PDB file of C-alpha atoms and ligand atoms in Angstrom:
ATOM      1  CA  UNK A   1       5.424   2.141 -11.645  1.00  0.00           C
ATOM      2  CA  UNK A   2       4.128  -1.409 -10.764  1.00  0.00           C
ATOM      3  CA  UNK A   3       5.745  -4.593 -10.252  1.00  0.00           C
ATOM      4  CA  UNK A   4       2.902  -6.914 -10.241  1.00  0.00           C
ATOM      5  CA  UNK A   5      -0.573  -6.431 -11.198  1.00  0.00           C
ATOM      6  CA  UNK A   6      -3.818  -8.291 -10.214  1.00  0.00           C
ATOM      7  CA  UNK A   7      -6.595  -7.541 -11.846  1.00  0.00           C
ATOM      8  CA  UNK A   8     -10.392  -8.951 -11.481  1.00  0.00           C
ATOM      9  CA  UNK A   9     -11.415  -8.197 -14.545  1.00  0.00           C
ATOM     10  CA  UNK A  10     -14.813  -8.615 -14.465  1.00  0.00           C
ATOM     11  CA  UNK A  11     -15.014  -9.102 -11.823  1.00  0.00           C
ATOM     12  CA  UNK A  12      -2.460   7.429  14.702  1.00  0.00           C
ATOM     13  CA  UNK A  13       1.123   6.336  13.841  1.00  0.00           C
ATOM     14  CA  UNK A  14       1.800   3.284  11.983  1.00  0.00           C
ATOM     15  CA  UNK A  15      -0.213   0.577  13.014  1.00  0.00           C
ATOM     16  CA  UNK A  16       2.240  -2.515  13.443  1.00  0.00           C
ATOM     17  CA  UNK A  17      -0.133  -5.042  13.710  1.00  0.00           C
ATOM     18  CA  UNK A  18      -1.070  -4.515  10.069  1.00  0.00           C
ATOM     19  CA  UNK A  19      -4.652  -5.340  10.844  1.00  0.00           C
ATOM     20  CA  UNK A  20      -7.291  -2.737   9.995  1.00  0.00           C
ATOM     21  CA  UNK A  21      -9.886  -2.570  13.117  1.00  0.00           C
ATOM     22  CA  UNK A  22     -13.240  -4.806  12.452  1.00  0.00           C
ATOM     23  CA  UNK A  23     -10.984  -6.215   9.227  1.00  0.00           C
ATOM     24  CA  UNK A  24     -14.161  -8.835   8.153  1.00  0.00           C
ATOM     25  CA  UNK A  25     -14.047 -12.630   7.416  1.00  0.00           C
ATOM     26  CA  UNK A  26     -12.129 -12.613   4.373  1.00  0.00           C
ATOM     27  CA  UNK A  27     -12.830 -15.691   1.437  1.00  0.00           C
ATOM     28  CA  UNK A  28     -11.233 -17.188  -1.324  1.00  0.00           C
ATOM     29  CA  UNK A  29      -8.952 -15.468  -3.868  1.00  0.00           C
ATOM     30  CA  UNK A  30      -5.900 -17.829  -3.217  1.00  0.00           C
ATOM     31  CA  UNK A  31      -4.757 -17.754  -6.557  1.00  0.00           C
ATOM     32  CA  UNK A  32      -4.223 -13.683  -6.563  1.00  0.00           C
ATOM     33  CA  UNK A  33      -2.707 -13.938  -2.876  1.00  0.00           C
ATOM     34  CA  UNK A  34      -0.547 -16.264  -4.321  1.00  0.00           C
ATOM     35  CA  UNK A  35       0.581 -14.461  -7.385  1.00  0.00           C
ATOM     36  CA  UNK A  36       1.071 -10.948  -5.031  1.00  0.00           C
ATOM     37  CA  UNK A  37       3.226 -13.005  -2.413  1.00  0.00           C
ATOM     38  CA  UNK A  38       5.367 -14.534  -5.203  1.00  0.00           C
ATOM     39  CA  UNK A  39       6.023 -11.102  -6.667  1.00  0.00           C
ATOM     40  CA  UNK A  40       7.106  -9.687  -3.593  1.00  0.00           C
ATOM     41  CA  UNK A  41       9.618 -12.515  -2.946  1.00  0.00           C
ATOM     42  CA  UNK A  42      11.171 -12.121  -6.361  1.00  0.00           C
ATOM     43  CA  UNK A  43      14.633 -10.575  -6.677  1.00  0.00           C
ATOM     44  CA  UNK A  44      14.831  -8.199  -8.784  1.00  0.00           C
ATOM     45  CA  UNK A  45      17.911  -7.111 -10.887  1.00  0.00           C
ATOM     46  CA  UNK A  46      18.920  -4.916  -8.455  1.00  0.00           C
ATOM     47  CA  UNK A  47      19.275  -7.437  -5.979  1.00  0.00           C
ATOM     48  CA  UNK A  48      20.717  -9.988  -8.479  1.00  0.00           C
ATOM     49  CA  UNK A  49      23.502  -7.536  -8.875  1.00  0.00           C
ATOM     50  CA  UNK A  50      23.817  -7.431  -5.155  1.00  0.00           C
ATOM     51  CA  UNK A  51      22.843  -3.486  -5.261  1.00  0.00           C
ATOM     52  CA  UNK A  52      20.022  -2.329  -2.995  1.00  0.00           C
ATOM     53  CA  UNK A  53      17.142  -1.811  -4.860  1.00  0.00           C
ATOM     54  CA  UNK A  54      16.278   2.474  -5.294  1.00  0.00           C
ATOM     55  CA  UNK A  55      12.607   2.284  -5.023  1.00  0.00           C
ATOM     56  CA  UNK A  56       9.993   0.663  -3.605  1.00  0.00           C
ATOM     57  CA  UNK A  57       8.176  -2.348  -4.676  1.00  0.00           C
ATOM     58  CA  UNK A  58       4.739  -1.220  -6.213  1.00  0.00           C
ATOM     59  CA  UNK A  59       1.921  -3.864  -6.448  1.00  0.00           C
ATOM     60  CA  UNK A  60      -1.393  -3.312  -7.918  1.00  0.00           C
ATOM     61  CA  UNK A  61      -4.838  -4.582  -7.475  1.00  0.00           C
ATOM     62  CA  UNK A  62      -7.159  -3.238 -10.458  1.00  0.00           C
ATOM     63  CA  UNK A  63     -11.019  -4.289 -10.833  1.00  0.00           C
ATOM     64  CA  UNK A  64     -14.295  -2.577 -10.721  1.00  0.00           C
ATOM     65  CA  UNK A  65     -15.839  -1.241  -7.733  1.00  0.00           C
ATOM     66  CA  UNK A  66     -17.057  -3.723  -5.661  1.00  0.00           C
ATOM     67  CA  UNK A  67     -15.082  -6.492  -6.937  1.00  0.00           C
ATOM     68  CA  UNK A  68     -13.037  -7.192  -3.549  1.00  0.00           C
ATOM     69  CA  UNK A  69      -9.580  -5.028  -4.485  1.00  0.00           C
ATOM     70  CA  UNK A  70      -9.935  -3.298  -1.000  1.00  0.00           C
ATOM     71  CA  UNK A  71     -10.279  -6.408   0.959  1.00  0.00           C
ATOM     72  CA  UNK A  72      -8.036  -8.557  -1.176  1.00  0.00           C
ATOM     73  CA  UNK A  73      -5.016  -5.434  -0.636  1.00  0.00           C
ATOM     74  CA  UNK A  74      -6.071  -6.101   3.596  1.00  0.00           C
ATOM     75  CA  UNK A  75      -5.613  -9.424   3.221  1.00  0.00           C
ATOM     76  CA  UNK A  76      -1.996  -9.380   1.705  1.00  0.00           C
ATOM     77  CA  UNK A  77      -1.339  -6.471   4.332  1.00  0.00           C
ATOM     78  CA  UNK A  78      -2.623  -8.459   7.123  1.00  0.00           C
ATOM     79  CA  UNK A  79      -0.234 -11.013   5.881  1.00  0.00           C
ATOM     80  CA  UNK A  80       2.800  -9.494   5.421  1.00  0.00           C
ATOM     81  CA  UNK A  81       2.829  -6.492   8.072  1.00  0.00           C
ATOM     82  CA  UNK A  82       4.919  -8.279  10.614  1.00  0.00           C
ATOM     83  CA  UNK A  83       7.302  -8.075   7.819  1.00  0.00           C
ATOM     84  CA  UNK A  84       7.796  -4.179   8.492  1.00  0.00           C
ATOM     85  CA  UNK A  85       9.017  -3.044  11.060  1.00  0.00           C
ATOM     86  CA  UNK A  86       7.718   0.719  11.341  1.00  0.00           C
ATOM     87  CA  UNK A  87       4.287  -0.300  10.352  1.00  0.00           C
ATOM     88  CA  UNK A  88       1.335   0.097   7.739  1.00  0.00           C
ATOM     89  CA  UNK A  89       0.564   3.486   6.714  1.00  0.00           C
ATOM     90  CA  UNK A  90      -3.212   3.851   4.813  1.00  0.00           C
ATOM     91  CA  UNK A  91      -4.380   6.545   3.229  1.00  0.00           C
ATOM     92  CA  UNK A  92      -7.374   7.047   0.904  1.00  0.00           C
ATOM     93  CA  UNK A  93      -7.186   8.199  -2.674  1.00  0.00           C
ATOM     94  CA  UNK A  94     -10.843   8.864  -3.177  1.00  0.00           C
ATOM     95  CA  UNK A  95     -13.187  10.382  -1.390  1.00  0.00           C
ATOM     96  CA  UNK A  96     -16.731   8.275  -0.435  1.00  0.00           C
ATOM     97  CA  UNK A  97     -18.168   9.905  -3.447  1.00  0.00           C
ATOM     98  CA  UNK A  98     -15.419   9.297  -5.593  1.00  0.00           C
ATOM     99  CA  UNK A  99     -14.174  12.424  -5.812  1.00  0.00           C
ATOM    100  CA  UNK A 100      -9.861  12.511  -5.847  1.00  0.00           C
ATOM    101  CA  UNK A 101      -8.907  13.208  -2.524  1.00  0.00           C
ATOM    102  CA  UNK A 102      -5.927  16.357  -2.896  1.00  0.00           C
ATOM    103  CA  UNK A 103      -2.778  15.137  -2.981  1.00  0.00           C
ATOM    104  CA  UNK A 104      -1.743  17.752  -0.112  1.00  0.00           C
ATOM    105  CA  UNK A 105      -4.380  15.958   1.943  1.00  0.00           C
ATOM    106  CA  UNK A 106      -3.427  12.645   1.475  1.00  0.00           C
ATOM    107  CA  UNK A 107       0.360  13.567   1.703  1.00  0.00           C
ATOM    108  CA  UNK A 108       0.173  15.687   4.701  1.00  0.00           C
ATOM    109  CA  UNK A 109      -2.016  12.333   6.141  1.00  0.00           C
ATOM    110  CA  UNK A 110       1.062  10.161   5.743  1.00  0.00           C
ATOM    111  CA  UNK A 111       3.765  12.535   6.848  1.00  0.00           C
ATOM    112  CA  UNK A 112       1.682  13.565  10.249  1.00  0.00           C
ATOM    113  CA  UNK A 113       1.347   9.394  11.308  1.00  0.00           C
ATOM    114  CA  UNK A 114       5.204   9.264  10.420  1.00  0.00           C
ATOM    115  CA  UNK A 115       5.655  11.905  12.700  1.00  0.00           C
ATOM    116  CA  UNK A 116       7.183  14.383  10.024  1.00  0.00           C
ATOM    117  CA  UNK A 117       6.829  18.119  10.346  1.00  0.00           C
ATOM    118  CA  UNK A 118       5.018  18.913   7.038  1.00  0.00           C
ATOM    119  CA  UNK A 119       5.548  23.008   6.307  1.00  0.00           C
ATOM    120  CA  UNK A 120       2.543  24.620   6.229  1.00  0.00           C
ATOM    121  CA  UNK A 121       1.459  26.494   2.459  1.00  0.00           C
ATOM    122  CA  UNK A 122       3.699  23.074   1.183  1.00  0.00           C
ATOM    123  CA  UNK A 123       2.754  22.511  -2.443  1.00  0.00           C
ATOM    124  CA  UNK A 124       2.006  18.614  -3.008  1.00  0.00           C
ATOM    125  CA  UNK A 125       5.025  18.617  -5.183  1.00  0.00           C
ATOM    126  CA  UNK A 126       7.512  19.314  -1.699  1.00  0.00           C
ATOM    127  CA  UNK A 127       4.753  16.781   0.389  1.00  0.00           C
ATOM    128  CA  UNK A 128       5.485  14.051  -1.533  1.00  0.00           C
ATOM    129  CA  UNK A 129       9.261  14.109  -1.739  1.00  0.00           C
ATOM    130  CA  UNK A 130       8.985  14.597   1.911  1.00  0.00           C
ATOM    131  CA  UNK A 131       7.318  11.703   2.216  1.00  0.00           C
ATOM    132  CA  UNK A 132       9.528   9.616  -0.329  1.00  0.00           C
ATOM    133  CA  UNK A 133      12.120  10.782   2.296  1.00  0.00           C
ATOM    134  CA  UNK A 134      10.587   9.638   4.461  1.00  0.00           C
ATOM    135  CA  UNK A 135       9.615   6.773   3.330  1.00  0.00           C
ATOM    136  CA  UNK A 136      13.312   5.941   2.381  1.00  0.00           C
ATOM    137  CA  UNK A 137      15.002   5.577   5.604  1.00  0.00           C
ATOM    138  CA  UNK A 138      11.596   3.274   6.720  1.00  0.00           C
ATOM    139  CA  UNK A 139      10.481  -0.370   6.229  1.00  0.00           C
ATOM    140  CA  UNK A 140       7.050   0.734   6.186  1.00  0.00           C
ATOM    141  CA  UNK A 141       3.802  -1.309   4.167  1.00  0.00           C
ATOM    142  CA  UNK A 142       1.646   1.896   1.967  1.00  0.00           C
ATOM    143  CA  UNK A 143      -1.719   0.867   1.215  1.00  0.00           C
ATOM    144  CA  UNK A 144      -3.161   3.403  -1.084  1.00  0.00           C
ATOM    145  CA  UNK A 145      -6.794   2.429  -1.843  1.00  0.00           C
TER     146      UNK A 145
HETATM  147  N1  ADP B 201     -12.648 -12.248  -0.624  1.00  0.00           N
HETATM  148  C1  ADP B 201     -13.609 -11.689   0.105  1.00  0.00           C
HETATM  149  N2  ADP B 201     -14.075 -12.308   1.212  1.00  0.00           N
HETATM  150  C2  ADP B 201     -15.061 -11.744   1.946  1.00  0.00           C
HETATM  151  N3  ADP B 201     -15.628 -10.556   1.687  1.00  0.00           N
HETATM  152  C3  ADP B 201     -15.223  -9.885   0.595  1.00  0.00           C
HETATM  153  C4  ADP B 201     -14.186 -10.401  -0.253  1.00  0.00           C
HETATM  154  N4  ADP B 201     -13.986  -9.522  -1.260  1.00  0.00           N
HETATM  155  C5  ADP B 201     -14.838  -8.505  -1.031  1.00  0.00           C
HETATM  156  N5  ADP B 201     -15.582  -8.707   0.060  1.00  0.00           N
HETATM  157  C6  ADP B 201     -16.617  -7.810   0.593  1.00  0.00           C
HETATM  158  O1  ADP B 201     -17.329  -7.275  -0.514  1.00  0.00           O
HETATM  159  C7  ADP B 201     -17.544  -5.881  -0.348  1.00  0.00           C
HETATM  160  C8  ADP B 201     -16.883  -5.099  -1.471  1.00  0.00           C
HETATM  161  O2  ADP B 201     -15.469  -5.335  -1.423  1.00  0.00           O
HETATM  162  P1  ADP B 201     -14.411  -4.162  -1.479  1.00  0.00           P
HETATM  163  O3  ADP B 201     -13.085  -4.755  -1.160  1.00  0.00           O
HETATM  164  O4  ADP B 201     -14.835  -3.009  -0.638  1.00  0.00           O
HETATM  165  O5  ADP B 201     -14.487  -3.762  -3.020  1.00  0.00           O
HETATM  166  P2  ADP B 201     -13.684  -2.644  -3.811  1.00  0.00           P
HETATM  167  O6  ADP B 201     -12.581  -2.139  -2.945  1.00  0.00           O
HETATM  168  O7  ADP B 201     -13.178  -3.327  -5.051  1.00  0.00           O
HETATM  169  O8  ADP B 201     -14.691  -1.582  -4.151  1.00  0.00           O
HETATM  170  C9  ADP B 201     -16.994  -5.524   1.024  1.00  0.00           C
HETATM  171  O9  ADP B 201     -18.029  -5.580   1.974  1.00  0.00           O
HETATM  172  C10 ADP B 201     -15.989  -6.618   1.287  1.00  0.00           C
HETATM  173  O10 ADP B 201     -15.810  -6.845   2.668  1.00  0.00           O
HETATM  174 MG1   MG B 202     -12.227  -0.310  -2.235  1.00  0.00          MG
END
């Protein structure tokens, strides 16, 4: 589910600096920074009603390849990782070639830099409600690319 969309168009452990390592000189695209941030700081109804919210907020950044959704999503993390406390957690959804990466893989991934025991033979099904476990009792910034 997604809270907030941006789309172009046509165009070891958490880390808790948020910054990815040689993170490049990053340019324009002040108007989708701005429309991310505002999402994020929007209450939703579940805070309205004073209830604590039962899932995460889920922003996406949609485009072509090439088009900058990779280093627009490190900007807003850069931004915003001091934010959460246990850290930023990456993982990548494709492979260099494009190929899916499993979802074991990428599960298992996560759950090893959160330092959770993942069983080994687990089916991706049991990974990932680990990691929404996880995830749960965390303040921790996902960046699936
Ligand atoms: N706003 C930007 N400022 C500076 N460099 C950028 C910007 N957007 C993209 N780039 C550079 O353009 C290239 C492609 O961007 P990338 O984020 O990898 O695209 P995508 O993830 O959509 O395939 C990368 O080298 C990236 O560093
Ligand atoms: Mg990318």
């Amino acid at each position: 589910m997604t809270d907030q969309a941006v789309d172009f168009g046509g165009a070891g452990g958490a880390d808790r600096s948020g910054a990815r390592p040689g993170r490049r000189r990053f340019y324009g695209r002040a108007r989708e920074l701005k429309e991310l941030r505002a999402d994020i700081a929007r209450a939703g109804l579940d805070t309205l009603a004073g209830r604590p919210s039962p899932r995460a907020r889920v922003l996406l950044v949609a485009g072509r390849p090439g088009s900058g959704r990779t280093a627009l999503a490190e900007e807003l993390v850069g931004d915003l990782a001091r934010g959460y406390r246990d850290g930023v957690l990456r993982a990548r959804l494709t492979e260099p070639g494009g190929e899916p990466v499993p979802v074991e893989r990428a599960a298992r991934g996560l759950l090893d830099r959160l330092g959770v025991p993942a069983p080994a033979g687990a089916a991706g099904d049991e990974l990932t409600q680990l990691l929404r476990e996880a995830c749960a009792e965390r303040r921790v910034l996902l960046l699936l690319d």
